[in-house]
Coordinates of C-alpha atoms in Angstrom, one line a residue:
X1069 CA 126.9 67.4 125.5
X1070 CA 124.2 66.6 122.3
X1071 CA 122.7 63.4 122.5
X1072 CA 123.0 61.2 119.2
X1073 CA 119.1 62.1 118.1
X1074 CA 120.3 65.5 118.5
X1075 CA 123.5 65.1 116.3
X1076 CA 121.5 63.4 113.5
X1077 CA 118.4 65.7 113.4
X1078 CA 120.0 68.3 111.0
X1079 CA 120.9 65.5 108.7
X1080 CA 117.7 63.3 108.8
X1081 CA 115.6 66.5 108.4
X1082 CA 113.7 67.0 105.0
X1083 CA 114.1 70.8 104.8
X1084 CA 110.9 71.2 102.7
X1085 CA 109.0 70.0 105.5
X1086 CA 110.0 73.2 107.4
X1087 CA 109.0 75.5 104.2
X1088 CA 105.5 73.8 104.4
X1089 CA 105.1 74.2 108.0
X1090 CA 106.1 78.0 107.9
X1091 CA 103.3 78.2 104.9
X1092 CA 101.0 76.3 107.0
X1093 CA 101.1 78.5 110.1
X1094 CA 100.9 81.9 107.6
X1095 CA 98.0 80.6 105.8
X1096 CA 96.3 79.4 109.2
X1097 CA 95.0 76.4 107.0
X1098 CA 95.9 73.5 105.4
X1099 CA 93.7 73.9 102.3
X1100 CA 95.0 77.5 101.8
X1101 CA 99.0 76.4 102.4
X1102 CA 98.3 73.6 99.6
X1103 CA 96.9 75.9 97.0
X1104 CA 100.0 78.5 98.0
X1105 CA 102.4 75.9 97.4
X1106 CA 100.6 74.2 94.7
X1107 CA 100.1 70.7 96.1
X1108 CA 97.6 68.6 97.1
X1109 CA 96.0 68.9 100.5
X1110 CA 96.7 65.2 101.6
X1111 CA 100.2 65.7 100.7
X1112 CA 100.6 69.4 102.9
X1113 CA 99.0 66.8 106.0
X1114 CA 101.3 64.3 105.5
X1115 CA 104.3 66.6 105.4
X1116 CA 103.1 68.1 108.7
X1117 CA 102.3 64.7 110.3
X1118 CA 106.1 64.0 109.2
X1119 CA 107.4 67.1 110.8
X1120 CA 105.7 66.7 113.9
X1121 CA 107.0 62.9 113.8
X1122 CA 110.7 64.4 113.5
X1123 CA 110.4 66.7 116.1
X1124 CA 108.6 64.6 118.6
X1125 CA 106.1 67.8 119.6
X1126 CA 102.6 68.5 118.6
X1127 CA 102.8 71.8 116.1
X1128 CA 99.4 72.4 115.3
X1129 CA 96.1 71.4 116.7
X1130 CA 93.6 71.2 113.8
X1131 CA 89.8 70.9 115.0
X1132 CA 86.2 71.7 113.2
X1133 CA 86.6 75.6 113.7
X1134 CA 89.9 75.9 115.2
X1135 CA 93.4 76.4 114.2
X1136 CA 95.9 76.9 116.9
X1137 CA 99.5 76.7 117.0
X1138 CA 101.1 75.1 119.9
X1139 CA 104.1 76.4 122.0
X1140 CA 106.2 74.3 120.2
X1141 CA 105.0 75.2 117.0
X1142 CA 105.2 78.8 117.7
X1143 CA 109.0 78.2 118.4
X1144 CA 109.6 76.6 115.2
X1145 CA 107.5 78.7 113.2
X1146 CA 110.1 81.7 114.1
X1147 CA 113.0 79.7 113.5
X1148 CA 111.6 78.5 110.3
X1149 CA 111.2 82.4 109.2
X1150 CA 115.0 83.0 110.3
X1151 CA 116.2 80.0 108.1
X1152 CA 114.0 81.5 105.2
X1153 CA 115.1 85.1 105.8
X1154 CA 118.6 83.6 105.5
X1155 CA 118.5 81.6 102.2
X1156 CA 116.5 84.5 100.8
X1157 CA 119.8 86.7 101.1
X1158 CA 121.9 84.4 99.2
X1159 CA 121.3 85.8 95.7
X1160 CA 122.2 89.3 97.0
X1161 CA 125.3 87.9 98.8
X1162 CA 126.5 86.2 96.1
X1163 CA 126.3 89.2 93.7
X1164 CA 129.2 91.0 95.5
X1165 CA 131.5 89.5 93.0
X1166 CA 130.0 91.4 90.2
X1167 CA 131.9 94.5 89.1
X1168 CA 128.4 96.5 89.2
X1169 CA 126.2 96.7 92.2
X1170 CA 123.6 94.2 92.0
X1171 CA 121.0 92.6 94.4
X1172 CA 117.5 93.0 95.8
X1173 CA 116.2 95.1 98.6
X1174 CA 112.9 93.9 100.4
X1175 CA 111.3 96.8 102.2
X1176 CA 107.9 96.5 104.0
X1177 CA 106.4 99.6 104.9
X1178 CA 103.4 100.6 107.1
X1179 CA 100.3 101.8 105.0
X1180 CA 100.4 105.5 103.4
X1181 CA 103.9 106.4 104.2
X1182 CA 104.4 109.8 102.9
X1183 CA 107.8 111.3 103.1
X1184 CA 109.5 113.3 100.5
X1185 CA 112.7 112.6 101.7
X1186 CA 112.6 108.8 101.5
X1187 CA 111.0 108.8 98.1
X1188 CA 114.1 111.0 96.8
X1189 CA 116.4 108.2 98.4
X1190 CA 114.5 105.6 96.3
X1191 CA 114.9 107.9 93.1
X1192 CA 118.6 108.6 93.6
X1193 CA 119.3 104.8 94.4
X1194 CA 117.4 103.9 91.2
X1195 CA 119.6 106.4 89.1
X1196 CA 122.7 105.1 90.4
X1197 CA 122.1 101.4 90.9
X1198 CA 119.9 100.3 88.0
X1199 CA 120.9 96.7 88.4
X1200 CA 119.5 96.5 91.9
X1201 CA 115.7 95.2 92.2
X1202 CA 113.2 96.1 95.0
X1203 CA 110.0 94.7 96.3
X1204 CA 107.8 96.5 98.5
X1205 CA 105.1 95.4 100.7
X1206 CA 102.5 96.9 103.2
X1207 CA 101.7 95.6 106.5
X1208 CA 100.9 96.7 109.7
X1209 CA 103.6 97.9 112.1
X1210 CA 103.5 94.7 114.2
X1211 CA 104.2 92.5 111.4
X1212 CA 106.8 94.6 109.8
X1213 CA 108.8 94.3 113.0
X1214 CA 108.4 90.7 113.3
X1215 CA 109.6 90.2 109.4
X1216 CA 112.6 92.5 109.9
X1217 CA 113.3 90.6 113.3
X1218 CA 113.1 87.3 111.5
X1219 CA 115.5 88.4 109.0
X1220 CA 112.6 88.3 106.1
X1221 CA 112.8 91.7 105.3
X1222 CA 116.2 94.3 104.6
X1223 CA 114.3 97.4 105.9
X1224 CA 110.8 98.1 107.5
X1225 CA 109.2 101.5 107.8
X1226 CA 107.0 101.7 110.6
X1227 CA 105.6 102.5 114.2
X1228 CA 107.9 101.1 117.0
X1229 CA 107.2 99.9 120.3
X1230 CA 109.0 97.7 122.9
X1231 CA 109.0 94.8 120.6
X1232 CA 111.7 96.6 118.6
X1233 CA 114.0 96.4 121.1
X1234 CA 116.4 93.9 119.2
X1235 CA 116.5 96.0 116.0
X1236 CA 118.0 99.1 115.0
X1237 CA 115.4 101.7 114.9
X1238 CA 116.2 105.5 113.4
X1239 CA 113.5 108.0 113.1
X1240 CA 112.7 108.4 109.5
X1241 CA 110.3 111.2 110.0
X1242 CA 107.6 112.6 112.3
X1243 CA 103.8 113.5 111.7
X1244 CA 101.3 115.2 113.7
X1245 CA 97.7 113.8 113.9
X1246 CA 94.2 115.6 114.6
X1247 CA 90.7 114.7 114.0
X1248 CA 88.7 114.9 110.9
X1249 CA 85.2 113.9 110.1
X1250 CA 83.8 113.2 106.7
X1251 CA 81.4 115.1 104.2
X1252 CA 78.3 113.6 105.9
X1253 CA 79.3 114.6 109.3
X1254 CA 77.0 116.9 111.0
X1255 CA 80.0 118.9 111.8
X1256 CA 81.5 119.0 108.2
X1257 CA 82.5 122.6 107.4
X1258 CA 80.8 123.8 110.6
X1259 CA 82.8 127.1 111.8
X1260 CA 84.1 127.4 115.6
X1261 CA 83.3 124.1 116.5
X1262 CA 83.4 123.8 120.4
X1263 CA 85.2 120.8 121.7
X1264 CA 82.1 119.6 123.8
X1265 CA 80.3 119.1 120.6
X1266 CA 82.5 116.1 120.1
X1267 CA 81.5 114.5 123.5
X1268 CA 80.2 111.0 123.1
X1269 CA 80.9 110.8 119.3
X1270 CA 81.1 107.8 117.6
X1271 CA 84.9 107.3 116.4
X1272 CA 87.0 105.0 114.4
X1273 CA 90.7 104.1 114.9
X1274 CA 93.8 102.3 114.3
X1275 CA 94.7 98.8 116.4
X1276 CA 97.4 100.2 117.9
X1277 CA 95.5 103.0 119.8
X1278 CA 96.0 101.3 123.0
X1279 CA 97.7 101.8 126.0
X1280 CA 101.4 101.2 125.3
X1281 CA 101.0 100.9 121.9
X1282 CA 102.6 103.1 118.9
X1283 CA 99.7 105.2 118.8
X1284 CA 98.8 105.6 122.3
X1285 CA 99.2 109.6 122.0
X1286 CA 96.4 109.6 119.4
X1287 CA 94.1 107.7 121.5
X1288 CA 94.8 110.2 124.3
X1289 CA 93.8 112.9 121.6
X1290 CA 90.4 111.0 121.4
X1291 CA 90.4 110.6 125.2
X1292 CA 91.0 114.6 125.1
X1293 CA 87.5 115.3 123.2
X1294 CA 85.8 112.6 125.1
X1295 CA 84.9 110.9 121.8
X1296 CA 82.4 107.3 122.7
X1297 CA 85.0 105.0 124.3
X1298 CA 83.6 102.0 122.4
X1299 CA 85.0 102.0 118.8
X1300 CA 82.7 101.9 116.0
X1301 CA 85.2 100.9 113.6
X1302 CA 89.0 99.9 113.6
X1303 CA 91.8 98.8 111.2
X1304 CA 95.7 98.8 111.0
X1305 CA 95.5 100.3 107.5
X1306 CA 95.5 104.0 107.0
X1307 CA 93.7 103.9 103.9
X1308 CA 90.9 101.9 105.7
X1309 CA 90.6 104.0 108.6
X1310 CA 90.2 107.0 106.4
X1311 CA 87.6 105.1 103.9
X1312 CA 85.5 104.7 107.3
X1313 CA 86.1 108.4 108.5
X1314 CA 84.7 109.6 104.7
X1315 CA 81.6 107.0 104.9
X1316 CA 81.0 108.7 108.3
X1317 CA 81.1 105.4 110.5
X1318 CA 83.3 107.6 112.8
X1319 CA 85.3 110.6 113.6
X1320 CA 88.9 109.6 113.5
X1321 CA 92.6 110.6 113.6
X1322 CA 94.9 111.0 110.8
X1323 CA 98.2 112.4 110.1
X1324 CA 97.6 115.8 109.0
X1325 CA 100.2 116.0 106.1
X1326 CA 98.6 112.8 104.6
X1327 CA 95.1 114.0 105.2
X1328 CA 95.5 117.6 103.7
X1329 CA 94.8 116.6 99.9
X1330 CA 91.3 115.2 100.8
X1331 CA 90.5 118.3 103.1
X1332 CA 91.4 120.5 99.9
X1333 CA 89.1 117.9 97.6
X1334 CA 86.3 118.1 100.2
X1335 CA 86.5 115.0 101.4
X1336 CA 87.8 115.3 104.7
X1337 CA 87.3 118.3 107.6
X1338 CA 89.6 118.8 110.5
X1339 CA 88.0 118.8 114.0
X1340 CA 89.4 120.4 117.2
X1341 CA 91.4 120.8 119.1
X1342 CA 93.6 122.3 116.9
X1343 CA 96.5 122.9 119.4
X1344 CA 99.0 120.5 121.0
X1345 CA 98.4 117.8 118.4
X1346 CA 100.0 114.3 119.1
X1347 CA 103.6 114.1 117.3
X1348 CA 104.1 110.3 116.2
X1349 CA 107.6 108.8 114.9
X1350 CA 108.2 106.8 112.2
X1351 CA 111.0 104.6 112.1
X1352 CA 113.2 102.9 109.4
X1353 CA 114.4 99.6 111.3
X1354 CA 116.8 97.0 110.5
X1355 CA 118.1 93.9 112.1
X1356 CA 121.9 94.3 113.3
X1357 CA 122.3 90.5 113.2
X1358 CA 121.7 90.3 109.5
X1359 CA 124.7 90.0 107.3
X1360 CA 123.5 92.8 104.6
X1361 CA 124.4 92.6 101.1
X1362 CA 126.3 95.3 99.5
X1363 CA 123.0 96.6 98.3
X1364 CA 121.6 96.8 101.3
X1365 CA 124.4 98.6 102.9
X1366 CA 124.4 101.2 100.2
X1367 CA 120.7 101.9 100.8
X1368 CA 121.6 102.4 104.3
X1369 CA 124.2 104.8 103.5
X1370 CA 121.9 106.9 101.2
X1371 CA 119.4 107.0 103.8
X1372 CA 121.9 108.2 106.6
X1373 CA 123.4 110.6 104.2
X1374 CA 120.1 112.1 102.7
X1375 CA 118.0 111.5 105.4
X1376 CA 119.1 111.4 109.0
X1377 CA 121.8 113.8 108.5
X1378 CA 118.8 116.5 108.6
X1379 CA 117.5 117.8 111.6
X1380 CA 114.4 116.7 112.9
X1381 CA 112.6 119.8 112.2
X1382 CA 113.2 119.3 108.2
X1383 CA 111.4 115.8 108.5
X1384 CA 108.7 116.8 110.9
X1385 CA 105.3 117.4 108.7
X1386 CA 102.0 119.2 109.5

């Protein structure tokens, strides 16, 4: 049985406090949150204090050079994000009464997603339903899984590990990874390179190149050539990993079909090994608990018809 306090809680709560708290957590700063919301810093501080009083829990620890969300704060943030995601769906859900398909689709994608079939679906959808709008943002795969799971995005395009178990994930395409160096590297455009020449070579990597991570096979590729185990550069963004390779901070792995243009332009050069390259799956993820709008349902239907009906061999890029 609910206690009287619990029964009164949703009626006494100022819902704006939840929005403010969510922004504070995401900005990791009272000052930055105030700028984001267009409010004064004391106003945001007072809102946070009021929310802590209402919930009866310390939500954020703030000290000089420290900003830490408590366990209770983490739980509340997750629920706030879910509420935000549900509220953001309302315009699209209300558009169901229109004769023409209307609404908004929010996509969050990993950096440098290159899939012609996916681009064709976007183009066809835009031709068929010009009243539907899109927003596309770029994030790392872990953040994408989190946003979709919190109902803050219609779909995500990303790598997937165990953290996505509660989501629906369908392989969008597959890509092979190979090692590359930049134009200032000693092996650039050298012929008949022996793998032994890469032993101890400085390298750069993706943050998910860890044991159990989505790019563990790529980490194993670097291990095969016995590159230096200590990274000289790391990023969650493919564009920045490429930048570090070109700048000769270290050799690194990139999807072969994505790197091809830079190879042709003389900015990258493929290194051995050339056989048995790691194959990585990129997924389209959605939340089965999300009440999909008509626009979102039609987008997923088109993906199923135009992409997922194709054999994986036609969606595997080398």
